[in-house]
CSV table of C-alpha atoms and ligand atoms in Angstrom, one decimal:
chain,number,residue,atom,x,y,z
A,1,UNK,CA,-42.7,34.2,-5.8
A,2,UNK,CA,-44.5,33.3,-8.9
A,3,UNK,CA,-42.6,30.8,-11.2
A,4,UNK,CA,-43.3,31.2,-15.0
A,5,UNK,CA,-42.9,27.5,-16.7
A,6,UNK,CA,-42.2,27.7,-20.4
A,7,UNK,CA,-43.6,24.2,-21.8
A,8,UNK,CA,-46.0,22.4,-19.8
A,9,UNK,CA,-45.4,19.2,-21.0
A,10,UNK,CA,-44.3,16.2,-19.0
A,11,UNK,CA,-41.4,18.3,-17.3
A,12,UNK,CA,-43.4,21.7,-16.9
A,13,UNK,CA,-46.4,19.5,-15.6
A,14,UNK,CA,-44.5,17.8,-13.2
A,15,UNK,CA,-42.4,20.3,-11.7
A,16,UNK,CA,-46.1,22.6,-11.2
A,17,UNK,CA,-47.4,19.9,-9.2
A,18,UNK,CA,-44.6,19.7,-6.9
A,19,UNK,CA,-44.4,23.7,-6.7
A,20,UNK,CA,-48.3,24.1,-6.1
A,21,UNK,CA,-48.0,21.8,-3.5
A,22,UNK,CA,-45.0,23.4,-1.8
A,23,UNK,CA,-47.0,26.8,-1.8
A,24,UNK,CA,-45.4,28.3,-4.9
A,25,UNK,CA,-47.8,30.3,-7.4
A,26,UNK,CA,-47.1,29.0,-11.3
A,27,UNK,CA,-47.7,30.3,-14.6
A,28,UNK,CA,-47.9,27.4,-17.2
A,29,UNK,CA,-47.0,28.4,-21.0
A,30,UNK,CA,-48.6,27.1,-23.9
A,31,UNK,CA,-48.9,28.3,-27.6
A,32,UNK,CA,-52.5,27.5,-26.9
A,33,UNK,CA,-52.9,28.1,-23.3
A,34,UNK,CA,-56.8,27.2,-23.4
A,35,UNK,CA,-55.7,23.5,-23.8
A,36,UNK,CA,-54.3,23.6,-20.3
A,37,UNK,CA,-57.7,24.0,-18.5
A,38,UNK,CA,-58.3,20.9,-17.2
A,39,UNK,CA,-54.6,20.9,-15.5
A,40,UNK,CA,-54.6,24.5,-14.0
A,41,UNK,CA,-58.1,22.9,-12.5
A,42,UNK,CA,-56.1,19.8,-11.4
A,43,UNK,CA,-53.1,21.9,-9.9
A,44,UNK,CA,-55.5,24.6,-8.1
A,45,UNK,CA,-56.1,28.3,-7.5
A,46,UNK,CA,-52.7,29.1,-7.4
A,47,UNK,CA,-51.8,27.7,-11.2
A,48,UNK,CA,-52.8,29.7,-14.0
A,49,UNK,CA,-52.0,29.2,-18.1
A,50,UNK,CA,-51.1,31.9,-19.9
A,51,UNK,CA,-48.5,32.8,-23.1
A,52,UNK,CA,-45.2,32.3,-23.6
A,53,UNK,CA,-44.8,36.0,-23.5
A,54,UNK,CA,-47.3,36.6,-21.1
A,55,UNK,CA,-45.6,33.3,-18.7
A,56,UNK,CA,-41.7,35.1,-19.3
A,57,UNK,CA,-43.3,38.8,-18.2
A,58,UNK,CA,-45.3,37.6,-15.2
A,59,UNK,CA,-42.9,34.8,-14.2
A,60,UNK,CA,-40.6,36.0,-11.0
A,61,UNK,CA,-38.2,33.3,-12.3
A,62,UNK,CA,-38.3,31.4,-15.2
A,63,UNK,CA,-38.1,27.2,-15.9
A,64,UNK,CA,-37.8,26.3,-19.3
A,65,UNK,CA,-39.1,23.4,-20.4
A,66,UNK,CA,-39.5,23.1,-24.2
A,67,UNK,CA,-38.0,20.4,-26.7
A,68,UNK,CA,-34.9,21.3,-28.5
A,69,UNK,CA,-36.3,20.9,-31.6
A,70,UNK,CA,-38.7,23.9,-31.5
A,71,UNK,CA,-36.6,25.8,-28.8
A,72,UNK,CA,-35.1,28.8,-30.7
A,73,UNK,CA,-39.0,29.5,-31.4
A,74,UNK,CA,-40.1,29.9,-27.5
A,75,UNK,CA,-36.9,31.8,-27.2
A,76,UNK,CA,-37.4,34.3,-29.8
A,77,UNK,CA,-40.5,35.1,-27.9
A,78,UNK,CA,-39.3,35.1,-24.2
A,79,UNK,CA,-36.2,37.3,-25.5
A,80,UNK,CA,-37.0,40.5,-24.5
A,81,UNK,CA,-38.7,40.0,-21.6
A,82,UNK,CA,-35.9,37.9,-19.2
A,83,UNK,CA,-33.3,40.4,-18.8
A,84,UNK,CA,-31.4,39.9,-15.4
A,85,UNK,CA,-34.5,37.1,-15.0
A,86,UNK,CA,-33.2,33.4,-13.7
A,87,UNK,CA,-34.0,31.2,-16.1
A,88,UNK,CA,-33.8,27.4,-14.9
A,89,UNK,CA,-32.7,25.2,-18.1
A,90,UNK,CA,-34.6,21.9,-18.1
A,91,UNK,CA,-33.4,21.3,-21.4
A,92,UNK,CA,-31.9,18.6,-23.0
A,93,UNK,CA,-29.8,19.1,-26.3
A,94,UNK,CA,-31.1,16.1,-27.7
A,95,UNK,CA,-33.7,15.0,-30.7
A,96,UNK,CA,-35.6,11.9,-31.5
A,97,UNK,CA,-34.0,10.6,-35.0
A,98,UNK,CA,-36.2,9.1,-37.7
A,99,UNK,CA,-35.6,5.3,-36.2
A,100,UNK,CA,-36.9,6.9,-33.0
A,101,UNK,CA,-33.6,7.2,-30.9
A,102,UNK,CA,-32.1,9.9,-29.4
A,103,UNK,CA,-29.3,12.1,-30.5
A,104,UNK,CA,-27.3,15.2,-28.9
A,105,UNK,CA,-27.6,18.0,-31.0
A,106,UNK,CA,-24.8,19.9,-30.2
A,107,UNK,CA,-21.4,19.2,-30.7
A,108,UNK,CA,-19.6,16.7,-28.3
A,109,UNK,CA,-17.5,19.7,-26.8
A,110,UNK,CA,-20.4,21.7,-26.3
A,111,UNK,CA,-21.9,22.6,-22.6
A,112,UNK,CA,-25.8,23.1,-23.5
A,113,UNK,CA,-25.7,25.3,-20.6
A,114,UNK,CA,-23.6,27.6,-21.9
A,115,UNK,CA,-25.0,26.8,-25.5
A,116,UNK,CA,-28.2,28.6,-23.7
A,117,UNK,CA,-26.5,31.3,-22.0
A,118,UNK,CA,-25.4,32.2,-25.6
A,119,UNK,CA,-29.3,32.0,-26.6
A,120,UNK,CA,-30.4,33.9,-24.1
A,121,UNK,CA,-27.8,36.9,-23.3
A,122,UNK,CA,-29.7,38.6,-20.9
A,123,UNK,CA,-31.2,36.1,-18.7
A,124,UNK,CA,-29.2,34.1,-15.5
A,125,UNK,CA,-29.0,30.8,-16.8
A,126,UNK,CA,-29.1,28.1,-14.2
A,127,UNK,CA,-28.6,24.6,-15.7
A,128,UNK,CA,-31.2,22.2,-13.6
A,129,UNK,CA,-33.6,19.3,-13.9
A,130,UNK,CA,-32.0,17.7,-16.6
A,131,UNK,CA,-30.8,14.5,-15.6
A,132,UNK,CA,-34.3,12.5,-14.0
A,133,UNK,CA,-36.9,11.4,-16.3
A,134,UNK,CA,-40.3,12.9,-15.1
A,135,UNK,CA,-41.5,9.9,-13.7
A,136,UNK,CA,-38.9,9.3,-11.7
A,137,UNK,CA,-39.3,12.9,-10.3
A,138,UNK,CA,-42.9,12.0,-9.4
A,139,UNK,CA,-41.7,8.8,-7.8
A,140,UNK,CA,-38.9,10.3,-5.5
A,141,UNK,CA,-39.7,13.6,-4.8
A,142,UNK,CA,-40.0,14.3,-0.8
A,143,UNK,CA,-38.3,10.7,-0.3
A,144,UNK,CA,-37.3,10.2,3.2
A,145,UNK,CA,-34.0,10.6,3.8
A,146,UNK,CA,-31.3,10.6,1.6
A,147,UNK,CA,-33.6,12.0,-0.8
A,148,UNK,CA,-32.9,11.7,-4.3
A,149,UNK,CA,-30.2,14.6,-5.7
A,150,UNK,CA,-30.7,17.2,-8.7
A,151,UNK,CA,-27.7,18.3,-9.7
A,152,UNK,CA,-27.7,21.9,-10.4
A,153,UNK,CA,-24.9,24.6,-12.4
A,154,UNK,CA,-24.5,28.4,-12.7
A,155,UNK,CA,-23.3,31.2,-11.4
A,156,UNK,CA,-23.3,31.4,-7.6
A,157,UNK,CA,-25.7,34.2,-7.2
A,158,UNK,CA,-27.9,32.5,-9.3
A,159,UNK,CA,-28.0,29.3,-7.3
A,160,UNK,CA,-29.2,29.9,-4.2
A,161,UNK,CA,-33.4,30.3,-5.4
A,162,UNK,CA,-32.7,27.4,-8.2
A,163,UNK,CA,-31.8,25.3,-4.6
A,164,UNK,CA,-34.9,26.5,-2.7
A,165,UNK,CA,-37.1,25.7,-5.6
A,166,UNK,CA,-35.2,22.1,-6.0
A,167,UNK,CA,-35.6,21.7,-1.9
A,168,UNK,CA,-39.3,22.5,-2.5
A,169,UNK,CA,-39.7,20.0,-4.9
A,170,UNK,CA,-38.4,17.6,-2.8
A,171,UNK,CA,-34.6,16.8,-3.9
A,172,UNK,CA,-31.0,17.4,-2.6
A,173,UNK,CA,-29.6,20.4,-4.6
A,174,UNK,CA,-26.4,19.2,-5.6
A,175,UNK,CA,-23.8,21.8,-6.9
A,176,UNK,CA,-21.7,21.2,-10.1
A,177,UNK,CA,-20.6,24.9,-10.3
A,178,UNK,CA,-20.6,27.4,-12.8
A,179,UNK,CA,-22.2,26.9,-16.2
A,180,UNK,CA,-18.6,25.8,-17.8
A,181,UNK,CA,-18.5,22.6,-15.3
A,182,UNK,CA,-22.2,21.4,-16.1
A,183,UNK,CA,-21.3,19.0,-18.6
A,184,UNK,CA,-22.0,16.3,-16.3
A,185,UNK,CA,-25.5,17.5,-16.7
A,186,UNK,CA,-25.6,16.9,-20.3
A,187,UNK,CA,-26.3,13.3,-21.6
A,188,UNK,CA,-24.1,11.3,-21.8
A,189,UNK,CA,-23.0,11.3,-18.8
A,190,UNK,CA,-22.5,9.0,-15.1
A,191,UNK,CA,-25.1,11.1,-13.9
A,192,UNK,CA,-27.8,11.5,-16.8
A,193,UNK,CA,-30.9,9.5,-15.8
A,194,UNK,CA,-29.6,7.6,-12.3
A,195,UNK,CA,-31.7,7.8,-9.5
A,196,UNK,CA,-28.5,8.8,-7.1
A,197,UNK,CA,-28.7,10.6,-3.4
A,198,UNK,CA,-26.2,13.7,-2.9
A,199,UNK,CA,-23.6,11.2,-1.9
A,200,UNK,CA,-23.8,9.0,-4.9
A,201,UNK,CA,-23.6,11.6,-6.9
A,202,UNK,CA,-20.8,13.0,-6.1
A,203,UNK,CA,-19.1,10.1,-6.2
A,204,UNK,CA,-20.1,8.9,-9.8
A,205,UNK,CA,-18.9,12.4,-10.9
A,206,UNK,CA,-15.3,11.7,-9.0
A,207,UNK,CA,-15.3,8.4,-10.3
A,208,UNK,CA,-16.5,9.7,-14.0
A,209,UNK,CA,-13.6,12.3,-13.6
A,210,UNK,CA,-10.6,10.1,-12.8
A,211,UNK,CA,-11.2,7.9,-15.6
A,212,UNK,CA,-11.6,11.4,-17.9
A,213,UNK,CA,-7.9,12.1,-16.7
A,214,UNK,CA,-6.4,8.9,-17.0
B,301,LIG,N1,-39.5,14.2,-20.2
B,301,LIG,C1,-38.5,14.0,-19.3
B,301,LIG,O1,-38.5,13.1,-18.6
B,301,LIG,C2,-37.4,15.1,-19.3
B,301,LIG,C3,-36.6,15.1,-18.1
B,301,LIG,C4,-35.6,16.0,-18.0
B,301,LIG,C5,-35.4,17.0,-19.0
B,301,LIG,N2,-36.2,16.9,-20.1
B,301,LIG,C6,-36.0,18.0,-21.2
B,301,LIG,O2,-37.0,19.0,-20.9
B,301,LIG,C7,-37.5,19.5,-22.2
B,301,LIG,C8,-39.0,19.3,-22.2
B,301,LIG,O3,-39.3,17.9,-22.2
B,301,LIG,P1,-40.8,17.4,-22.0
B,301,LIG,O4,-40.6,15.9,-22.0
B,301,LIG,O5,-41.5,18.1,-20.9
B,301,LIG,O6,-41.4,17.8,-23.4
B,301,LIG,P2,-42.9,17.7,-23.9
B,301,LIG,O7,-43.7,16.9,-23.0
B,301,LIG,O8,-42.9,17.4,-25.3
B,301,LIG,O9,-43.4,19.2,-23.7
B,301,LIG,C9,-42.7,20.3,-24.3
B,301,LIG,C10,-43.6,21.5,-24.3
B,301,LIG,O10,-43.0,22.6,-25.0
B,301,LIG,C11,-44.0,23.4,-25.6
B,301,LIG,N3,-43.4,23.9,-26.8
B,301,LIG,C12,-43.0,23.2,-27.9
B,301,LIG,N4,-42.5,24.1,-28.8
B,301,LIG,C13,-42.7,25.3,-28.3
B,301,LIG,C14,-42.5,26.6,-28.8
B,301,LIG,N5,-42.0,26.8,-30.1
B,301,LIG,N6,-42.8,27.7,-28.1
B,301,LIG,C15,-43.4,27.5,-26.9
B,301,LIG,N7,-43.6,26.3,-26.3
B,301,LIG,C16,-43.3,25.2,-27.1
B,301,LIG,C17,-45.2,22.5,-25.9
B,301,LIG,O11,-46.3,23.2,-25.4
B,301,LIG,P3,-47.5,23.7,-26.5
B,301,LIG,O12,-47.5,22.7,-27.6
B,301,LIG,O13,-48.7,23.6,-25.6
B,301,LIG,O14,-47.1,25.0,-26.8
B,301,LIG,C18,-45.0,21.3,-24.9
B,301,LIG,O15,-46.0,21.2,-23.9
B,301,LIG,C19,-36.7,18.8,-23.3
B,301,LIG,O16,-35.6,19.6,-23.6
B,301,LIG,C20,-36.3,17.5,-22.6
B,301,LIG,O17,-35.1,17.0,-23.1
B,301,LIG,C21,-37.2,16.0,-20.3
């Protein structure tokens, strides 16, 4: 299976490591794809850098990992070519304001998951990676066990390869559900940037939706 990665920033870098090394084959996007020679050297023969169009035709399944800011531009160009494609949202809906902090921008009641399924019709959005700053993927992946969880959301024919691919980077898939219960996955949240095995997880999400009842 060849995984197209749409942004090879810190996210689409790290993630093409931990796929090279599990056996995968990865296509890394850029909007100048001869910048990334030096890190489809680093990450072997079976990386290669190509276009965003190019990465979303070639790619088997698809991880996007492009800033917010400047995301309706990569989608515009992956558009037409993810129909029926997974697409694994790395996304986060959030910016860097002028005094350098970080704000959503969506509204409060918004899912970005579904925010993207809206975005991108035709594709099979799985919600994934969001909630563990890079480094502390590079840190924990393939930690003995309980390894570290990654919560994932979608539809459940959509899941299972988003699990695999999580599994092969060395996490616990955890399961949130479909695409409408992913809001845990959005920051703020219990679960945005914890370093939490499968059981921890789950039970800062129970926890987090008790005191949403109450
Ligand atoms: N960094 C983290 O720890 C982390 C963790 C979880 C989730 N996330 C989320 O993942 C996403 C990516 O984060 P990041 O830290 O990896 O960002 P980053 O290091 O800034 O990389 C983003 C990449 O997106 C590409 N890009 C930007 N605009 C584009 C466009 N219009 N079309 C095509 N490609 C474009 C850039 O590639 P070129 O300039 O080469 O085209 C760049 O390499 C964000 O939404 C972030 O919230 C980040």
């Amino acid at each position: 299976m060849k995984i197209g990665i749409i942004g090879a920033g810190d996210v689409g870098q790290t993630l093409a490591k931990l796929w090279t090394q599990a056996g995968h084959s990865v296509i890394l996007s850029s909007r100048h794809p001869e910048t990334l020679e030096s890190v489809i050297q680093d990450l072997g023969p079976t990386a290669q850098a190509a276009t965003v169009v190019q990465t979303a035709i070639a790619g088997d399944i698809l991880l996007l990992a492009v800033n917010y800011a400047t995301i309706d531009a990569a989608l515009a160009q992956m558009a037409p070519h993810v129909t029926n494609k997974i697409v694994i949202d790395a996304t986060n809906p959030l910016r860097y304001t002028d005094e350098g902090n970080l704000e959503r921008v969506i509204g409060d009641r918004e899912i970005a998951g579904l925010v993207m399924a809206d975005k991108l019709p035709n594709a099979r959005i799985v919600k994934a990676f969001t909630t563990l700053w890079t480094g502390y993927l590079q840190q924990h992946a393939h930690r003995p066990y309980p390894q570290v969880a990654v919560a994932l959301a979608g539809n459940a024919d959509n899941k299972p390869a988003v699990a695999t691919l999580i599994k092969d980077a060395g996490f616990d898939p955890v399961d949130l559900g479909t695409l409408t219960d992913s809001r845990p996955i959005d920051p703020p949240s219990a679960i945005w940037n914890q370093v939490l095995t499968a059981d921890e997880m789950r039970s800062q999400l129970a926890q987090a939706s008790q005191l949403d009842s109450v």
